[in-house]
Short mmCIF file of C-alpha atoms in Angstrom, two decimals:
data_model
loop_
_atom_site.label_atom_id
_atom_site.label_comp_id
_atom_site.label_asym_id
_atom_site.label_seq_id
_atom_site.Cartn_x
_atom_site.Cartn_y
_atom_site.Cartn_z
CA UNK C 19 -9.87 -5.40 -24.09
CA UNK C 20 -7.04 -3.09 -22.98
CA UNK C 21 -9.44 -1.24 -20.66
CA UNK C 22 -10.53 -4.55 -19.13
CA UNK C 23 -6.95 -5.54 -18.40
CA UNK C 24 -6.25 -2.15 -16.88
CA UNK C 25 -9.04 -2.92 -14.41
CA UNK C 26 -7.69 -6.45 -13.92
CA UNK C 27 -4.27 -4.98 -13.03
CA UNK C 28 -5.69 -2.34 -10.70
CA UNK C 29 -7.77 -4.77 -8.63
CA UNK C 30 -4.96 -6.92 -7.12
CA UNK C 31 -2.82 -3.88 -6.35
CA UNK C 32 -5.78 -2.24 -4.60
CA UNK C 33 -6.40 -5.45 -2.65
CA UNK C 34 -2.74 -5.57 -1.65
CA UNK C 35 -2.84 -1.99 -0.40
CA UNK C 36 -5.92 -2.66 1.74
CA UNK C 37 -5.12 -6.18 2.97
CA UNK C 38 -1.37 -5.84 3.45
CA UNK C 39 -1.93 -2.30 4.69
CA UNK C 40 -3.25 -3.37 8.06
CA UNK C 41 -0.37 -5.73 8.84
CA UNK C 42 2.23 -3.26 7.56
CA UNK C 43 0.61 -0.60 9.71
CA UNK C 44 0.50 -2.78 12.80
CA UNK C 45 4.19 -3.68 12.44
CA UNK C 46 5.52 -0.19 11.74
CA UNK C 47 3.43 1.22 14.61
CA UNK C 48 4.87 -1.19 17.19
CA UNK C 49 6.79 1.56 19.07
CA UNK C 50 3.51 3.43 19.62
CA UNK C 51 1.42 0.37 20.50
CA UNK C 52 3.61 -1.87 22.65
CA UNK C 53 5.85 -1.08 25.61
CA UNK C 54 6.97 -4.56 26.63
CA UNK C 55 8.14 -7.62 24.76
CA UNK C 56 4.93 -9.41 25.72
CA UNK C 57 2.86 -6.60 24.22
CA UNK C 58 4.95 -6.69 21.05
CA UNK C 59 4.23 -10.41 20.81
CA UNK C 60 0.56 -9.65 21.30
CA UNK C 61 0.49 -7.16 18.43
CA UNK C 62 2.50 -9.28 16.01
CA UNK C 63 0.39 -12.35 16.73
CA UNK C 64 -2.66 -10.49 15.40
CA UNK C 65 -1.09 -10.25 11.93
CA UNK C 66 0.69 -13.61 12.04
CA UNK C 67 -1.95 -15.61 10.12
CA UNK C 68 -2.44 -12.93 7.45
CA UNK C 69 0.71 -11.12 6.34
CA UNK C 70 2.13 -13.87 4.13
CA UNK C 71 -1.20 -14.46 2.37
CA UNK C 72 -1.74 -10.74 1.84
CA UNK C 73 1.52 -10.42 -0.09
CA UNK C 74 0.10 -12.80 -2.71
CA UNK C 75 -1.96 -9.92 -4.10
CA UNK C 76 1.23 -7.98 -4.83
CA UNK C 77 2.52 -10.96 -6.80
CA UNK C 78 -0.84 -11.23 -8.57
CA UNK C 79 -0.64 -7.58 -9.59
CA UNK C 80 2.90 -7.99 -10.88
CA UNK C 81 1.91 -11.11 -12.79
CA UNK C 82 -1.03 -9.30 -14.35
CA UNK C 83 1.24 -6.46 -15.50
CA UNK C 84 3.68 -9.00 -16.94
CA UNK C 85 0.88 -10.64 -18.92
CA UNK C 86 -1.03 -7.58 -20.08
CA UNK C 87 1.49 -4.70 -20.13
CA UNK C 88 4.98 -6.26 -20.38
CA UNK C 89 6.63 -3.16 -21.85
CA UNK C 90 5.37 -1.07 -18.94
CA UNK C 91 6.73 -3.54 -16.40
CA UNK C 92 10.10 -3.63 -18.16
CA UNK C 93 10.39 0.15 -18.31
CA UNK C 94 9.30 0.66 -14.70
CA UNK C 95 11.49 -2.05 -13.16
CA UNK C 96 14.61 -0.83 -14.97
CA UNK C 97 13.89 2.87 -14.49
CA UNK C 98 13.06 2.53 -10.80
CA UNK C 99 15.74 -0.13 -10.28
CA UNK C 100 17.25 1.09 -6.99
CA UNK C 101 14.01 1.86 -5.10
CA UNK C 102 12.42 -1.33 -6.44
CA UNK C 103 15.38 -3.39 -5.20
CA UNK C 104 15.16 -1.73 -1.78
CA UNK C 105 11.44 -2.54 -1.75
CA UNK C 106 12.11 -6.19 -2.64
CA UNK C 107 14.77 -6.48 0.07
CA UNK C 108 12.42 -4.88 2.58
CA UNK C 109 9.78 -7.49 1.74
CA UNK C 110 12.31 -10.28 2.25
CA UNK C 111 13.66 -8.81 5.49
CA UNK C 112 10.17 -8.38 6.90
CA UNK C 113 9.21 -11.97 6.13
CA UNK C 114 12.44 -13.39 7.53
CA UNK C 115 12.32 -11.26 10.68
CA UNK C 116 8.69 -12.14 11.40
CA UNK C 117 9.40 -15.85 11.04
CA UNK C 118 12.67 -15.89 12.98
CA UNK C 119 11.32 -13.82 15.85
CA UNK C 120 9.12 -16.74 16.90
CA UNK C 121 12.13 -19.06 17.17
CA UNK C 122 14.58 -17.00 19.23
CA UNK C 123 14.37 -16.20 22.92
CA UNK C 124 17.52 -14.17 23.61
CA UNK C 125 16.58 -10.54 24.27
CA UNK C 126 19.22 -8.89 21.98
CA UNK C 127 18.19 -11.00 19.00
CA UNK C 128 14.50 -10.39 19.61
CA UNK C 129 15.12 -6.64 19.83
CA UNK C 130 17.06 -6.73 16.56
CA UNK C 131 14.37 -8.73 14.77
CA UNK C 132 11.63 -6.47 16.14
CA UNK C 133 13.50 -3.42 14.82
CA UNK C 134 13.88 -5.10 11.41
CA UNK C 135 10.14 -5.82 11.28
CA UNK C 136 9.35 -2.19 12.09
CA UNK C 137 11.87 -0.65 9.68
CA UNK C 138 11.12 -2.99 6.77
CA UNK C 139 7.36 -2.50 7.14
CA UNK C 140 7.81 1.27 7.15
CA UNK C 141 10.10 1.08 4.12
CA UNK C 142 7.57 -1.01 2.16
CA UNK C 143 4.72 1.41 2.84
CA UNK C 144 6.88 4.46 2.12
CA UNK C 145 8.46 3.21 -1.11
CA UNK C 146 5.27 1.72 -2.56
CA UNK C 147 3.42 5.02 -2.12
CA UNK C 148 6.37 7.09 -3.35
CA UNK C 149 6.80 4.98 -6.50
CA UNK C 150 3.11 5.27 -7.31
CA UNK C 151 3.42 9.03 -6.86
CA UNK C 152 6.46 9.17 -9.14
CA UNK C 153 4.62 7.25 -11.87
CA UNK C 154 1.72 9.71 -11.70
CA UNK C 155 3.90 12.83 -11.52
CA UNK C 156 6.04 11.76 -14.46
CA UNK C 157 9.52 10.43 -15.20
CA UNK C 158 12.08 11.52 -17.85
CA UNK C 159 11.17 9.00 -20.54
CA UNK C 160 13.54 8.84 -23.47
CA UNK C 161 12.53 8.39 -27.13
CA UNK C 162 12.84 4.62 -26.71
CA UNK C 163 10.40 4.58 -23.78
CA UNK C 164 13.03 3.95 -21.11
CA UNK C 165 14.39 6.02 -18.23
CA UNK C 166 16.79 5.72 -15.32
CA UNK C 167 16.34 7.38 -11.94
CA UNK C 168 18.50 7.42 -8.87
CA UNK C 169 17.02 7.30 -5.42
CA UNK C 170 17.15 11.03 -4.67
CA UNK C 171 16.72 14.13 -6.82
CA UNK C 172 19.99 16.07 -7.02
CA UNK C 173 21.48 18.87 -9.11
CA UNK C 174 22.84 16.25 -11.51
CA UNK C 175 19.45 14.74 -12.24
CA UNK C 176 16.02 13.71 -10.97
CA UNK C 177 15.44 10.83 -8.61
CA UNK C 178 12.53 8.70 -7.54
CA UNK C 179 12.35 10.58 -4.22
CA UNK C 180 11.60 14.28 -4.49
CA UNK C 181 9.90 16.44 -1.88
CA UNK C 182 6.54 15.59 -3.44
CA UNK C 183 7.04 11.83 -3.75
CA UNK C 184 8.55 11.71 -0.25
CA UNK C 185 5.41 13.45 1.00
CA UNK C 186 3.30 10.84 -0.77
CA UNK C 187 5.40 8.13 0.86
CA UNK C 188 4.85 9.62 4.31
CA UNK C 189 1.12 9.84 3.57
CA UNK C 190 1.20 6.13 2.78
CA UNK C 191 2.96 5.36 6.07
CA UNK C 192 0.47 7.40 8.10
CA UNK C 193 -2.50 5.85 6.29
CA UNK C 194 -1.48 2.22 6.83
CA UNK C 195 -0.70 3.04 10.47
CA UNK C 196 -4.37 4.00 10.84
CA UNK C 197 -5.45 0.70 9.33
CA UNK C 198 -3.06 -1.25 11.50
CA UNK C 199 -4.32 0.47 14.65
CA UNK C 200 -7.95 -0.37 13.88
CA UNK C 201 -7.08 -3.97 13.00
CA UNK C 202 -5.10 -4.52 16.20
CA UNK C 203 -7.49 -2.78 18.63
CA UNK C 204 -10.16 -5.52 19.06
CA UNK C 205 -7.56 -8.31 19.18
CA UNK C 206 -5.30 -7.14 22.00
CA UNK C 207 -5.45 -6.29 25.71
CA UNK C 208 -7.12 -3.10 26.89
CA UNK C 209 -3.98 -0.95 27.39
CA UNK C 210 -2.69 -1.76 23.89
CA UNK C 211 -6.15 -1.17 22.41
CA UNK C 212 -6.32 2.30 24.00
CA UNK C 213 -2.96 3.17 22.48
CA UNK C 214 -4.20 1.89 19.12
CA UNK C 215 -7.21 4.21 19.12
CA UNK C 216 -5.01 7.14 20.17
CA UNK C 217 -2.55 6.28 17.39
CA UNK C 218 -5.37 6.13 14.83
CA UNK C 219 -6.44 9.67 15.72
CA UNK C 220 -2.89 11.05 15.62
CA UNK C 221 -2.01 9.28 12.38
CA UNK C 222 -5.21 10.54 10.75
CA UNK C 223 -4.33 14.08 11.79
CA UNK C 224 -0.87 13.74 10.24
CA UNK C 225 -2.35 12.14 7.11
CA UNK C 226 -4.88 14.97 6.83
CA UNK C 227 -2.15 17.63 6.91
CA UNK C 228 -0.06 15.77 4.31
CA UNK C 229 -3.14 15.23 2.14
CA UNK C 230 -3.95 18.94 2.18
CA UNK C 231 -0.39 19.92 1.25
CA UNK C 232 -0.18 17.35 -1.54
CA UNK C 233 -3.61 18.26 -2.90
CA UNK C 234 -2.46 21.86 -3.17
CA UNK C 235 0.69 20.72 -4.95
CA UNK C 236 -1.22 18.62 -7.48
CA UNK C 237 -3.74 21.42 -8.05
CA UNK C 238 -0.84 23.70 -8.93
CA UNK C 239 0.81 21.15 -11.24
CA UNK C 240 -2.12 19.24 -12.77
CA UNK C 241 -5.43 21.04 -12.13
CA UNK C 242 -7.06 19.21 -15.04
CA UNK C 243 -6.33 15.84 -13.39
CA UNK C 244 -7.51 16.79 -9.90
CA UNK C 245 -10.74 18.37 -11.15
CA UNK C 246 -11.82 15.39 -13.26
CA UNK C 247 -15.16 13.90 -12.14
CA UNK C 248 -13.52 10.56 -11.32
CA UNK C 249 -10.78 12.25 -9.29
CA UNK C 250 -13.29 14.41 -7.43
CA UNK C 251 -15.42 11.35 -6.61
CA UNK C 252 -12.47 9.28 -5.36
CA UNK C 253 -11.02 12.13 -3.32
CA UNK C 254 -14.44 12.78 -1.79
CA UNK C 255 -14.71 9.08 -0.94
CA UNK C 256 -11.27 9.18 0.65
CA UNK C 257 -12.02 12.27 2.74
CA UNK C 258 -15.34 10.82 3.90
CA UNK C 259 -13.53 7.63 4.90
CA UNK C 260 -10.98 9.61 6.90
CA UNK C 261 -13.66 11.62 8.70
CA UNK C 262 -15.63 8.50 9.62
CA UNK C 263 -12.42 6.75 10.71
CA UNK C 264 -11.56 9.61 13.06
CA UNK C 265 -15.03 9.43 14.58
CA UNK C 266 -14.73 5.65 14.88
CA UNK C 267 -11.42 6.02 16.74
CA UNK C 268 -13.03 8.45 19.17
CA UNK C 269 -15.96 6.06 19.72
CA UNK C 270 -13.72 2.98 19.82
CA UNK C 271 -15.50 1.27 16.95
CA UNK C 272 -12.81 -0.87 15.26
CA UNK C 273 -14.99 -2.45 12.57
CA UNK C 274 -16.30 0.88 11.31
CA UNK C 275 -12.83 2.36 11.62
CA UNK C 276 -11.14 -0.38 9.61
CA UNK C 277 -13.76 -0.20 6.86
CA UNK C 278 -13.62 3.59 6.57
CA UNK C 279 -9.81 3.62 6.72
CA UNK C 280 -9.87 1.12 3.84
CA UNK C 281 -12.02 3.54 1.82
CA UNK C 282 -9.48 6.27 2.54
CA UNK C 283 -6.66 4.05 1.26
CA UNK C 284 -8.61 2.86 -1.78
CA UNK C 285 -9.46 6.40 -2.82
CA UNK C 286 -5.87 7.57 -2.51
CA UNK C 287 -4.53 4.53 -4.36
CA UNK C 288 -6.93 4.62 -7.30
CA UNK C 289 -7.17 8.35 -7.94
CA UNK C 290 -3.78 8.73 -9.65
CA UNK C 291 -3.93 5.79 -12.09
CA UNK C 292 -7.55 6.53 -13.04
CA UNK C 293 -6.89 10.24 -13.53
CA UNK C 294 -3.89 9.53 -15.77
CA UNK C 295 -5.49 6.74 -17.83
CA UNK C 296 -4.85 5.90 -20.70
CA UNK C 297 -1.34 6.98 -19.68
CA UNK C 298 0.11 4.31 -17.39
CA UNK C 299 3.51 5.91 -16.85
CA UNK C 300 3.55 9.69 -17.17
CA UNK C 301 6.50 11.47 -18.73
CA UNK C 302 8.02 14.86 -18.04
CA UNK C 303 9.18 14.93 -21.66
CA UNK C 304 5.95 14.12 -23.50
CA UNK C 305 2.85 11.97 -23.46
CA UNK C 306 4.25 8.99 -21.57
CA UNK C 307 3.52 5.29 -21.99
CA UNK C 308 -0.12 4.67 -22.88
CA UNK C 309 -2.01 1.46 -22.23
CA UNK C 310 -2.34 0.55 -25.90
CA UNK C 311 1.31 1.29 -26.62
CA UNK C 312 2.59 -1.10 -23.94
CA UNK C 313 -0.15 -3.75 -24.07
CA UNK C 314 0.45 -7.35 -25.10
CA UNK C 315 -0.98 -8.50 -28.45
CA UNK C 316 -4.76 -8.50 -28.62
CA UNK C 317 -5.00 -12.26 -29.10
CA UNK C 318 -2.98 -12.84 -25.92
CA UNK C 319 -5.25 -10.56 -23.90
CA UNK C 320 -8.36 -12.20 -25.33
CA UNK C 321 -7.13 -15.72 -24.63
CA UNK C 322 -6.18 -14.93 -21.02
CA UNK C 323 -9.26 -12.85 -20.14
CA UNK C 324 -11.56 -15.75 -19.09
CA UNK C 325 -8.94 -17.22 -16.76
CA UNK C 326 -8.10 -14.13 -14.72
CA UNK C 327 -11.50 -13.80 -12.96
CA UNK C 328 -11.49 -17.54 -12.23
CA UNK C 329 -8.06 -17.30 -10.60
CA UNK C 330 -9.12 -14.32 -8.49
CA UNK C 331 -12.31 -16.08 -7.36
CA UNK C 332 -10.30 -19.14 -6.28
CA UNK C 333 -7.77 -16.96 -4.42
CA UNK C 334 -10.52 -14.94 -2.73
CA UNK C 335 -12.35 -18.11 -1.69
CA UNK C 336 -9.19 -19.55 -0.17
CA UNK C 337 -8.54 -16.28 1.67
CA UNK C 338 -12.08 -16.37 3.06
CA UNK C 339 -11.53 -19.93 4.30
CA UNK C 340 -8.27 -18.92 6.01
CA UNK C 341 -9.94 -15.95 7.72
CA UNK C 342 -12.81 -18.13 8.92
CA UNK C 343 -10.46 -20.75 10.34
CA UNK C 344 -8.35 -18.09 12.06
CA UNK C 345 -11.43 -16.53 13.65
CA UNK C 346 -12.50 -19.90 15.04
CA UNK C 347 -9.10 -20.63 16.55
CA UNK C 348 -8.19 -17.15 17.84
CA UNK C 349 -8.81 -16.59 21.57
CA UNK C 350 -11.43 -13.97 22.45
CA UNK C 351 -10.29 -10.35 22.77
CA UNK C 352 -9.38 -9.09 26.21
CA UNK C 353 -10.12 -5.46 25.48
CA UNK C 354 -13.36 -5.37 27.41
#
């Protein structure tokens, strides 16, 4: 039952990475995609119907952790308190800025709100990836299963952001920028679409360099994790997705590019948790927090198990309806 709930927890977080990834990427890439206020409107309108719904999967993942692994959620939220609070504020700022931008017309305010959308989207992508990296690399867990980290690693103690986790955060930013570029390209005017394809190629090149450096780092630290069959398969899937995405950007094939970029993101997101399992939060001082040690009582997991798939099916069906309605009401692309 614990293994089943591990999968239940992984699914909504993976969906959030893929679905919220494209609108985060489109927003943080605004300086590279749009040169005028009208073009910025054009880009942001492509994600307007989706971004709020996509964040639901993050809430679903957090709710699943609260139900199935409450001790893990408690330890992680307290130990990563400062970066988690920055992440929460970034989510709130992004939502508020996106909504308010449609209701103001004065240029200074629009410029401020546009900057807030860009910065908050970048912060969300960076911190989410960095925190996942920190959980995989390991934290200084005490005997009671708790820890406390600052934001940066200093001589006085470790922090959530080291050179390695910052590199993982930058890899996350580059990867969602690729997704955002492919999502935007078929929905905007031709000049913006051309910039989107160019951005996808450049961001993939940056992501490839970061991936190579980080892979070398993990091979030096945890060769047994990287060389596991599951890790090898997921990393191969990710690399194949990146290669196909680069080719799709060169051929201006947004559908293929978005799908392959999603494989790249899925592979990178899942490889760490699956390689570490049954450890859910690695420790630099010992074994870390295992799934069985932090799981809710067995009877609670058993009672809730039939309801989780039903809830996900309902949410997915509603999302499909929203996408279908949006496609019917969205004007045709002007990229041709």
